[in-house]
Amino acid sequence: MELFIHDDFMLRSESARRLYHEFAAPMPIIDYHCHLNPGMLASDHRFRSVTEAWLDGDHYKWRAMRANGIDERLVTGGADDRERFRAWARTVPSTLRNPLYHWTHLELVRVFGIGDRLLDGETADRIFDECNEKLASADFGARSIVKKFNVELVCTTDDPVDSLEHHRSWRESADMPFALWPAWRPDRALAVDRPALFGQWIAGLGEITGIRIRRYEDLLRALEARHEFFHRAGCRLSDHGLEWIPSADWSEKRVRAVFARALKGGAVSEEESLEYGSALLYRLAVMDHERGWAQQFHVGVLRNTNSRMFGALGPDTGYDSVGDFAHGKSTARFLDRLEREGRLTRTVLYNINPSDNALFATMIGNFQDGSVPGKMQFGSGWWFLDQKEGMEAQMNALSGMGLLARFIGMTTDSRSFLSFPRHEYFRRVLCDLVGSDMENGLIPRDFTLVGGMIRDICCDNARAYFGFPGRES
């Protein structure tokens, strides 16, 4: 069989091939947004099988398996690892034209060195055994797997109540093959519409800070304390997962009343939740600006739409979809208030609905101020859009309405330690796209000029943009 994953995979022109092999492929990876478990990195976790490494927690694969008629026992648990792997393998041929087909075979080649066959029901057992043999070898713990991909830096996604003990042990280790930094994800501080969750989280925040949180002002003091703690631990960016960016008018009196009621388990209306969220998100953005962090906003997901399965499995299990929220006026109002007050920090906006590409590509241009190259960023294709067409559409919108050359590039946004080939996938898409323009005479056939841009997008822009400890911003 002709190799599916080969050196020139996805590279359809000579210019694309040269851009990728000479300029993109050698660059280290800065994965500034992912959901890897820092404890598993710090302990160099050993996977019991490829099923754990590949299927546990991967809701991309779970959705595909359900669509392929696979029983839930083989998707999220109950069956043994070999049975579940066989079920995934039977699903893989049906993922043709889905990015899972590309990612699966890239990971088989890059992680396990298996490129001489495709994964399907017939090859499942042999591939399962070969992968497990590799995982049992000395250099196949979680840390060692990441190290294989020329990773320079990883940022995890961490709640303000997280102790960051694993980040600390990582920094104190003599064997630190790449940098591991936390990122601040304070979404639960906004969850006044879910009183049970909110009250429990506030209790945890109070415990870790030693602040008795009874009033809204106490909450702000506790968040400020944790923000400072995260900064000392090397954190230089926040992240928010929102349906949309709230920017309603508020009064401090009403916000205090909403907080007090939610803390006691009382019901909060949608309007009150919006007012509270607008006030608190503004304060969080001000904290980011004061400490020189960047802020990220991942918006537009319609989450947990299947109430029966949400009750059975909880969140992040594959029952989310692209939402159709209105982002323009609210986002502009939020950013404008910060800009007007001189408190708008570096900001990355990620949409998940492709119909919003032009909105986000033009929104960032409204608030560039010349202080930092690419201060306002239109983030990479995310979640349902981190596939070839989604990435191309995002980069085309940014190219036509902004500066692709200042783009900070790709993140994995992943919970899987095997997912770093997604950077390779992005780089191949980028080089094929730009290489096509070179072949068609749309941009100069100048590899010094264009290759420099490719290097910047793949690594150097992100390295400069975030200003992580030990590097100049």
Coordinates of C-alpha atoms in Angstrom, one line a residue:
M1 CA 0.0 0.0 0.0
E2 CA 1.2 3.5 -0.8
L3 CA 2.0 5.4 2.4
F4 CA -0.8 7.7 3.5
I5 CA 1.2 9.8 5.8
H6 CA 4.4 10.8 4.0
D7 CA 6.9 13.6 4.0
D8 CA 4.8 15.8 1.6
F9 CA 1.4 14.9 3.1
M10 CA -1.1 17.8 2.3
L11 CA 1.6 19.8 0.5
R12 CA 0.4 20.2 -3.1
S13 CA 3.0 22.4 -4.6
E14 CA 6.8 22.7 -4.7
S15 CA 6.5 26.1 -2.9
A16 CA 4.4 24.5 -0.2
R17 CA 6.9 21.7 0.3
R18 CA 9.8 24.1 0.6
L19 CA 8.0 26.4 3.0
Y20 CA 7.1 23.4 5.2
H21 CA 10.3 21.5 5.2
E22 CA 12.7 24.5 5.4
F23 CA 10.8 26.9 7.5
A24 CA 7.8 25.4 9.4
A25 CA 8.9 21.9 10.4
P26 CA 12.1 22.9 12.3
M27 CA 10.3 25.4 14.6
P28 CA 9.6 24.4 18.2
I29 CA 6.1 24.2 19.5
I30 CA 4.6 26.8 21.8
D31 CA 1.3 25.3 22.9
Y32 CA -0.1 28.3 24.8
H33 CA -3.6 26.8 25.3
C34 CA -4.4 23.2 26.2
H35 CA -6.2 21.1 28.7
L36 CA -3.5 18.6 29.6
N37 CA -3.4 17.4 33.2
P38 CA -0.3 19.0 34.8
G39 CA -0.1 16.2 37.4
M40 CA 0.2 13.6 34.7
L41 CA 3.1 15.6 33.2
A42 CA 4.8 16.1 36.5
S43 CA 4.6 12.4 37.4
D44 CA 5.5 11.3 33.8
H45 CA 2.2 9.3 33.9
R46 CA 2.4 5.8 32.4
F47 CA -0.6 4.9 30.3
R48 CA -2.1 1.5 31.0
S49 CA -2.9 1.2 27.2
V50 CA -3.4 3.2 24.1
T51 CA -7.1 3.2 24.9
E52 CA -6.4 5.3 27.9
A53 CA -4.0 7.6 26.0
W54 CA -6.4 7.9 23.0
L55 CA -10.0 7.5 24.1
D56 CA -10.3 8.5 27.7
G57 CA -11.6 12.1 27.7
D58 CA -11.5 12.6 24.0
H59 CA -15.0 13.8 23.1
Y60 CA -14.1 14.3 19.5
K61 CA -13.7 10.5 19.1
W62 CA -16.7 9.8 21.3
R63 CA -19.0 11.8 19.0
A64 CA -17.7 9.9 16.0
M65 CA -18.2 6.6 17.6
R66 CA -21.8 7.4 18.6
A67 CA -22.5 8.5 15.1
N68 CA -21.2 5.2 13.9
G69 CA -23.6 3.3 16.0
I70 CA -21.2 2.3 18.8
D71 CA -22.8 1.5 22.1
E72 CA -22.0 3.9 25.0
R73 CA -20.4 1.1 27.0
L74 CA -17.6 1.0 24.3
V75 CA -17.4 4.8 24.1
T76 CA -17.0 6.2 27.6
G77 CA -16.5 3.1 29.7
G78 CA -17.7 -0.3 31.0
A79 CA -15.9 -2.4 28.3
D80 CA -12.3 -3.4 28.6
D81 CA -9.6 -1.5 26.8
R82 CA -9.2 -3.9 23.8
E83 CA -12.9 -3.9 23.1
R84 CA -13.1 -0.1 23.2
F85 CA -10.1 0.2 20.9
R86 CA -11.6 -2.2 18.5
A87 CA -14.8 -0.1 18.5
W88 CA -12.7 3.0 17.7
A89 CA -10.8 1.2 15.0
R90 CA -14.1 0.1 13.3
T91 CA -15.1 3.7 13.4
V92 CA -12.0 5.2 11.8
P93 CA -12.8 4.3 8.2
S94 CA -16.1 6.2 8.6
T95 CA -14.2 9.3 9.6
L96 CA -12.9 9.9 6.0
R97 CA -13.0 13.7 5.4
N98 CA -13.2 14.3 9.1
P99 CA -10.0 15.7 10.7
L100 CA -10.0 12.7 13.0
Y101 CA -8.9 10.5 10.1
H102 CA -5.8 12.7 9.6
W103 CA -5.1 13.2 13.3
T104 CA -5.4 9.4 14.0
H105 CA -2.9 8.4 11.3
L106 CA -0.5 11.3 12.1
E107 CA -0.5 10.2 15.7
L108 CA 0.1 6.6 14.8
V109 CA 3.1 7.6 12.7
R110 CA 4.6 10.3 14.9
V111 CA 4.0 8.7 18.3
F112 CA 4.2 5.0 17.6
G113 CA 6.1 4.8 14.3
I114 CA 3.2 2.9 12.6
G115 CA 2.7 4.1 9.1
D116 CA 2.6 1.0 7.0
R117 CA -1.1 0.4 7.4
L118 CA -4.4 2.2 8.1
L119 CA -6.3 1.7 11.3
D120 CA -9.6 -0.3 10.8
G121 CA -11.3 -3.3 12.3
E122 CA -8.8 -5.7 10.6
T123 CA -5.7 -4.0 11.8
A124 CA -7.0 -3.1 15.3
D125 CA -5.6 -5.9 17.4
R126 CA -2.1 -5.8 15.9
I127 CA -1.9 -2.0 16.2
F128 CA -3.3 -2.2 19.8
D129 CA -0.6 -4.6 20.8
E130 CA 2.2 -2.6 19.1
C131 CA 1.1 0.7 20.7
N132 CA 0.9 -0.9 24.1
E133 CA 4.4 -2.4 23.7
K134 CA 5.7 1.0 23.0
L135 CA 3.8 2.5 25.9
A136 CA 5.4 0.0 28.2
S137 CA 8.9 0.9 27.2
A138 CA 11.1 3.2 29.3
D139 CA 10.7 6.4 27.3
F140 CA 6.9 6.5 26.8
G141 CA 5.5 8.3 29.8
A142 CA 3.4 11.4 29.4
R143 CA 6.4 13.7 29.7
S144 CA 8.5 11.7 27.2
I145 CA 5.7 11.6 24.6
V146 CA 5.4 15.4 24.7
K147 CA 9.2 15.8 24.5
K148 CA 9.3 13.9 21.2
F149 CA 7.6 16.8 19.4
N150 CA 10.2 19.6 20.0
V151 CA 7.8 21.3 22.4
E152 CA 9.3 24.4 24.0
L153 CA 6.4 25.5 26.2
V154 CA 3.0 24.2 27.3
C155 CA 0.3 26.2 29.1
T156 CA -2.4 24.3 30.9
T157 CA -5.8 25.6 31.8
D158 CA -6.2 26.1 35.6
D159 CA -9.0 27.2 37.9
P160 CA -8.2 29.9 40.4
V161 CA -8.6 27.4 43.3
D162 CA -6.0 25.0 41.8
S163 CA -2.9 24.7 44.0
L164 CA -0.5 24.7 41.1
E165 CA 1.6 22.2 43.0
H166 CA 2.4 20.3 39.9
H167 CA 3.7 23.4 38.1
R168 CA 5.8 24.2 41.1
S169 CA 7.3 20.7 41.2
W170 CA 7.9 20.9 37.5
R171 CA 9.9 24.1 37.9
E172 CA 11.9 22.7 40.8
S173 CA 12.8 19.6 38.8
A174 CA 16.3 19.3 37.5
D175 CA 14.9 17.5 34.4
M176 CA 12.6 20.0 32.8
P177 CA 12.5 19.3 29.0
F178 CA 10.1 22.1 28.3
A179 CA 8.5 25.0 30.1
L180 CA 5.1 24.3 31.8
W181 CA 3.1 27.3 32.9
P182 CA -0.4 27.7 34.2
A183 CA -3.2 29.8 32.6
W184 CA -6.0 31.4 34.6
R185 CA -9.5 30.1 33.8
P186 CA -12.0 31.9 36.3
D187 CA -15.2 30.8 34.6
R188 CA -16.8 29.4 37.8
A189 CA -16.6 32.8 39.4
L190 CA -19.2 33.9 36.9
A191 CA -21.6 31.0 37.5
V192 CA -24.2 32.7 39.7
D193 CA -26.9 31.1 37.5
R194 CA -25.8 27.7 39.0
P195 CA -26.1 28.3 42.7
A196 CA -25.0 24.8 43.9
L197 CA -21.9 24.9 41.8
F198 CA -21.2 28.5 42.6
G199 CA -21.5 28.1 46.4
Q200 CA -19.2 25.1 46.4
W201 CA -16.6 26.9 44.3
I202 CA -16.8 30.0 46.5
A203 CA -16.2 27.8 49.6
G204 CA -13.1 26.4 47.9
L205 CA -11.8 29.9 47.0
G206 CA -12.3 31.0 50.5
E207 CA -10.4 28.0 51.9
I208 CA -7.4 28.4 49.6
T209 CA -7.1 32.1 50.2
G210 CA -8.0 32.2 53.9
I211 CA -10.6 34.9 53.1
R212 CA -14.1 34.5 54.5
I213 CA -16.2 35.4 51.4
R214 CA -19.5 36.8 52.4
R215 CA -19.7 39.9 50.1
Y216 CA -18.9 40.7 46.5
E217 CA -15.9 42.8 47.8
D218 CA -14.6 39.7 49.5
L219 CA -14.8 37.8 46.2
L220 CA -12.8 40.5 44.5
R221 CA -10.1 40.4 47.2
A222 CA -9.9 36.6 47.0
L223 CA -9.6 36.7 43.2
E224 CA -7.0 39.4 43.3
A225 CA -5.0 37.2 45.8
R226 CA -5.1 34.2 43.5
H227 CA -4.3 36.3 40.4
E228 CA -1.2 37.4 42.2
F229 CA -0.4 33.8 43.2
F230 CA -0.8 32.7 39.6
H231 CA 1.5 35.5 38.4
R232 CA 4.2 34.4 40.9
A233 CA 3.8 30.9 39.5
G234 CA 4.6 32.1 36.0
C235 CA 1.1 32.6 34.6
R236 CA 1.0 35.3 31.9
L237 CA -2.4 34.7 30.3
S238 CA -6.1 34.2 31.2
D239 CA -8.7 32.2 29.3
H240 CA -12.5 32.5 29.4
G241 CA -15.0 30.0 27.9
L242 CA -18.2 32.0 27.3
E243 CA -21.3 31.9 25.1
W244 CA -20.6 35.6 24.4
I245 CA -18.7 38.4 26.1
P246 CA -21.2 40.2 28.5
S247 CA -21.0 44.0 28.5
A248 CA -24.3 45.2 30.1
D249 CA -24.6 48.2 32.3
W250 CA -24.4 47.4 36.0
S251 CA -24.6 49.0 39.4
E252 CA -22.4 47.9 42.2
K253 CA -25.4 47.7 44.5
R254 CA -27.3 45.3 42.2
V255 CA -24.2 43.2 41.6
R256 CA -23.6 42.9 45.4
A257 CA -27.2 41.8 45.9
V258 CA -27.0 39.2 43.1
F259 CA -23.8 37.8 44.6
A260 CA -25.3 37.6 48.1
R261 CA -28.4 35.8 46.8
A262 CA -26.4 33.3 44.7
L263 CA -24.1 32.6 47.6
K264 CA -27.1 31.6 49.7
G265 CA -28.4 29.3 46.9
G266 CA -31.1 31.7 45.7
A267 CA -32.3 31.9 42.1
V268 CA -30.7 34.4 39.8
S269 CA -32.5 35.7 36.7
E270 CA -30.8 35.8 33.2
E271 CA -30.8 39.6 33.4
E272 CA -29.2 39.6 36.8
S273 CA -26.6 37.0 35.7
L274 CA -25.7 39.1 32.7
E275 CA -25.3 42.2 34.9
Y276 CA -23.1 40.4 37.4
G277 CA -21.0 38.7 34.7
S278 CA -20.5 42.1 32.9
A279 CA -19.2 43.6 36.1
L280 CA -16.9 40.8 37.1
L281 CA -15.5 40.1 33.7
Y282 CA -14.5 43.8 33.5
R283 CA -12.7 43.5 36.9
L284 CA -10.9 40.4 35.7
A285 CA -9.8 42.1 32.5
V286 CA -8.4 45.0 34.6
M287 CA -6.4 42.5 36.7
D288 CA -4.9 41.1 33.5
H289 CA -4.0 44.5 32.3
E290 CA -2.4 45.5 35.6
R291 CA -0.1 42.5 35.6
G292 CA 0.7 42.7 31.9
W293 CA -1.1 39.4 31.0
A294 CA -2.8 38.5 27.7
Q295 CA -6.4 37.5 27.8
Q296 CA -8.2 34.9 25.7
F297 CA -11.9 34.6 25.0
H298 CA -13.3 31.4 23.5
V299 CA -16.9 32.2 22.7
G300 CA -19.9 30.8 20.9
V301 CA -20.4 27.2 22.0
L302 CA -23.8 25.8 22.8
R303 CA -22.9 23.5 25.6
N304 CA -24.4 20.4 27.2
T305 CA -27.4 20.2 24.8
N306 CA -28.4 16.6 25.6
S307 CA -29.8 16.9 29.2
R308 CA -30.1 13.1 29.6
M309 CA -26.5 12.4 28.8
F310 CA -25.3 15.5 30.7
G311 CA -27.0 13.9 33.8
A312 CA -25.2 10.6 33.1
L313 CA -21.8 11.8 32.1
G314 CA -21.4 15.5 33.0
P315 CA -19.8 18.2 30.9
D316 CA -17.2 17.9 28.1
T317 CA -18.5 14.6 26.9
G318 CA -19.4 15.4 23.3
Y319 CA -22.8 17.0 23.5
D320 CA -21.8 20.6 22.5
S321 CA -22.3 22.4 19.2
V322 CA -21.6 25.5 17.3
G323 CA -23.9 28.3 18.7
D324 CA -25.6 31.1 16.9
F325 CA -25.0 33.9 19.4
A326 CA -24.7 37.6 18.5
H327 CA -21.2 38.8 19.4
G328 CA -20.6 42.1 17.6
K329 CA -22.1 44.9 19.8
S330 CA -21.4 43.2 23.1
T331 CA -17.7 42.4 22.2
A332 CA -17.1 45.9 20.9
R333 CA -18.7 47.5 24.0
F334 CA -16.6 45.4 26.3
L335 CA -13.3 46.2 24.5
D336 CA -14.2 49.8 24.1
R337 CA -14.7 50.4 27.8
L338 CA -11.3 48.9 28.6
E339 CA -9.7 50.9 25.7
R340 CA -11.3 54.1 26.8
E341 CA -9.9 53.7 30.3
G342 CA -6.4 52.6 29.1
R343 CA -7.0 49.1 30.6
L344 CA -7.1 46.9 27.5
T345 CA -4.4 44.3 27.6
R346 CA -3.3 42.0 24.7
T347 CA -6.4 40.1 23.7
V348 CA -7.1 36.9 21.6
L349 CA -10.6 36.3 20.3
Y350 CA -11.7 32.8 19.2
N351 CA -15.0 32.2 17.5
I352 CA -16.5 28.8 16.8
N353 CA -19.2 29.7 14.3
P354 CA -17.5 30.2 10.9
S355 CA -20.1 32.8 10.0
D356 CA -18.4 35.1 12.6
N357 CA -15.0 35.0 10.9
A358 CA -15.3 38.4 9.2
L359 CA -16.8 39.9 12.4
F360 CA -13.8 38.8 14.5
A361 CA -11.2 39.5 11.9
T362 CA -12.4 43.1 11.7
M363 CA -13.2 43.5 15.4
I364 CA -9.5 43.2 16.3
G365 CA -8.6 46.0 14.0
N366 CA -10.8 48.4 15.9
F367 CA -8.5 48.2 19.0
Q368 CA -5.0 47.8 17.7
D369 CA -3.1 50.8 19.2
G370 CA 0.5 50.4 17.9
S371 CA 1.9 49.5 21.3
V372 CA 2.4 45.8 20.5
P373 CA 2.6 44.2 17.1
G374 CA -0.7 42.2 16.7
K375 CA -1.9 43.3 20.2
M376 CA -5.4 42.2 19.2
Q377 CA -5.5 38.7 17.8
F378 CA -8.1 36.7 15.8
G379 CA -7.4 33.2 17.4
S380 CA -6.8 30.1 15.4
G381 CA -9.5 27.8 14.2
W382 CA -10.8 26.2 17.4
W383 CA -12.7 23.0 18.4
F384 CA -15.1 22.3 15.4
L385 CA -13.0 24.6 13.3
D386 CA -9.5 23.1 13.9
Q387 CA -9.7 21.2 10.6
K388 CA -8.3 22.1 7.1
E389 CA -11.3 24.1 5.9
G390 CA -11.8 25.9 9.2
M391 CA -8.2 26.8 9.5
E392 CA -8.0 28.1 5.9
A393 CA -11.2 30.1 6.4
Q394 CA -9.8 31.7 9.6
M395 CA -6.5 32.5 7.9
N396 CA -8.1 33.8 4.8
A397 CA -10.4 36.2 6.8
L398 CA -7.4 37.4 8.8
S399 CA -5.3 37.8 5.7
G400 CA -7.9 39.8 3.9
M401 CA -8.9 42.1 6.8
G402 CA -5.9 42.2 9.0
L403 CA -2.2 41.0 9.1
L404 CA -1.6 37.3 8.8
A405 CA 2.1 38.0 9.4
R406 CA 1.3 38.9 13.0
F407 CA -0.8 35.8 13.7
I408 CA 0.3 33.8 16.8
G409 CA -0.7 30.5 15.3
M410 CA -2.0 27.2 16.5
T411 CA -2.8 25.6 19.9
T412 CA -3.9 22.0 20.5
D413 CA -6.8 23.0 22.8
S414 CA -6.5 19.3 23.7
R415 CA -6.8 16.9 26.7
S416 CA -4.7 14.3 24.9
F417 CA -1.0 13.8 25.2
L418 CA -0.9 12.4 21.7
S419 CA -2.3 15.5 20.1
F420 CA 0.8 17.5 19.3
P421 CA 0.8 16.4 15.7
R422 CA -2.1 19.0 15.4
H423 CA 0.7 21.6 15.2
E424 CA 2.2 19.7 12.2
Y425 CA -1.3 19.5 10.7
F426 CA -1.8 23.3 11.0
R427 CA 1.7 24.0 9.6
R428 CA 1.0 21.8 6.6
V429 CA -2.3 23.6 6.0
L430 CA -0.6 27.0 6.4
C431 CA 2.3 26.2 4.0
D432 CA -0.1 24.6 1.4
L433 CA -2.2 27.8 1.6
V434 CA 0.6 30.2 1.3
G435 CA 2.5 28.0 -1.2
S436 CA -0.5 28.0 -3.5
D437 CA -0.4 31.9 -3.5
M438 CA 3.3 31.8 -4.4
E439 CA 2.7 29.3 -7.3
N440 CA -0.1 31.5 -8.6
G441 CA 1.8 34.7 -8.5
L442 CA -0.4 36.3 -5.8
I443 CA 2.6 36.9 -3.5
P444 CA 6.3 37.0 -4.3
R445 CA 8.3 33.8 -4.8
D446 CA 10.7 35.1 -2.2
F447 CA 11.5 32.4 0.3
T448 CA 13.4 34.7 2.6
L449 CA 10.3 37.0 2.9
V450 CA 7.6 34.4 2.9
G451 CA 9.6 31.8 4.9
G452 CA 10.2 34.4 7.6
M453 CA 6.5 34.9 7.9
I454 CA 5.9 31.1 8.2
R455 CA 8.5 30.9 11.0
D456 CA 6.8 33.8 12.8
I457 CA 3.4 32.2 12.6
C458 CA 4.5 28.8 13.7
C459 CA 6.5 29.9 16.7
D460 CA 8.2 33.3 17.0
N461 CA 5.1 35.5 17.1
A462 CA 3.6 33.6 20.1
R463 CA 7.0 33.5 21.8
A464 CA 7.2 37.3 21.6
Y465 CA 3.5 38.0 22.2
F466 CA 3.0 36.3 25.6
G467 CA 6.2 37.3 27.4
F468 CA 6.5 34.2 29.4
P469 CA 9.1 34.2 32.3
G470 CA 12.6 33.9 31.1
R471 CA 11.8 35.4 27.7
E472 CA 11.6 39.0 26.6
S473 CA 8.0 40.1 25.7

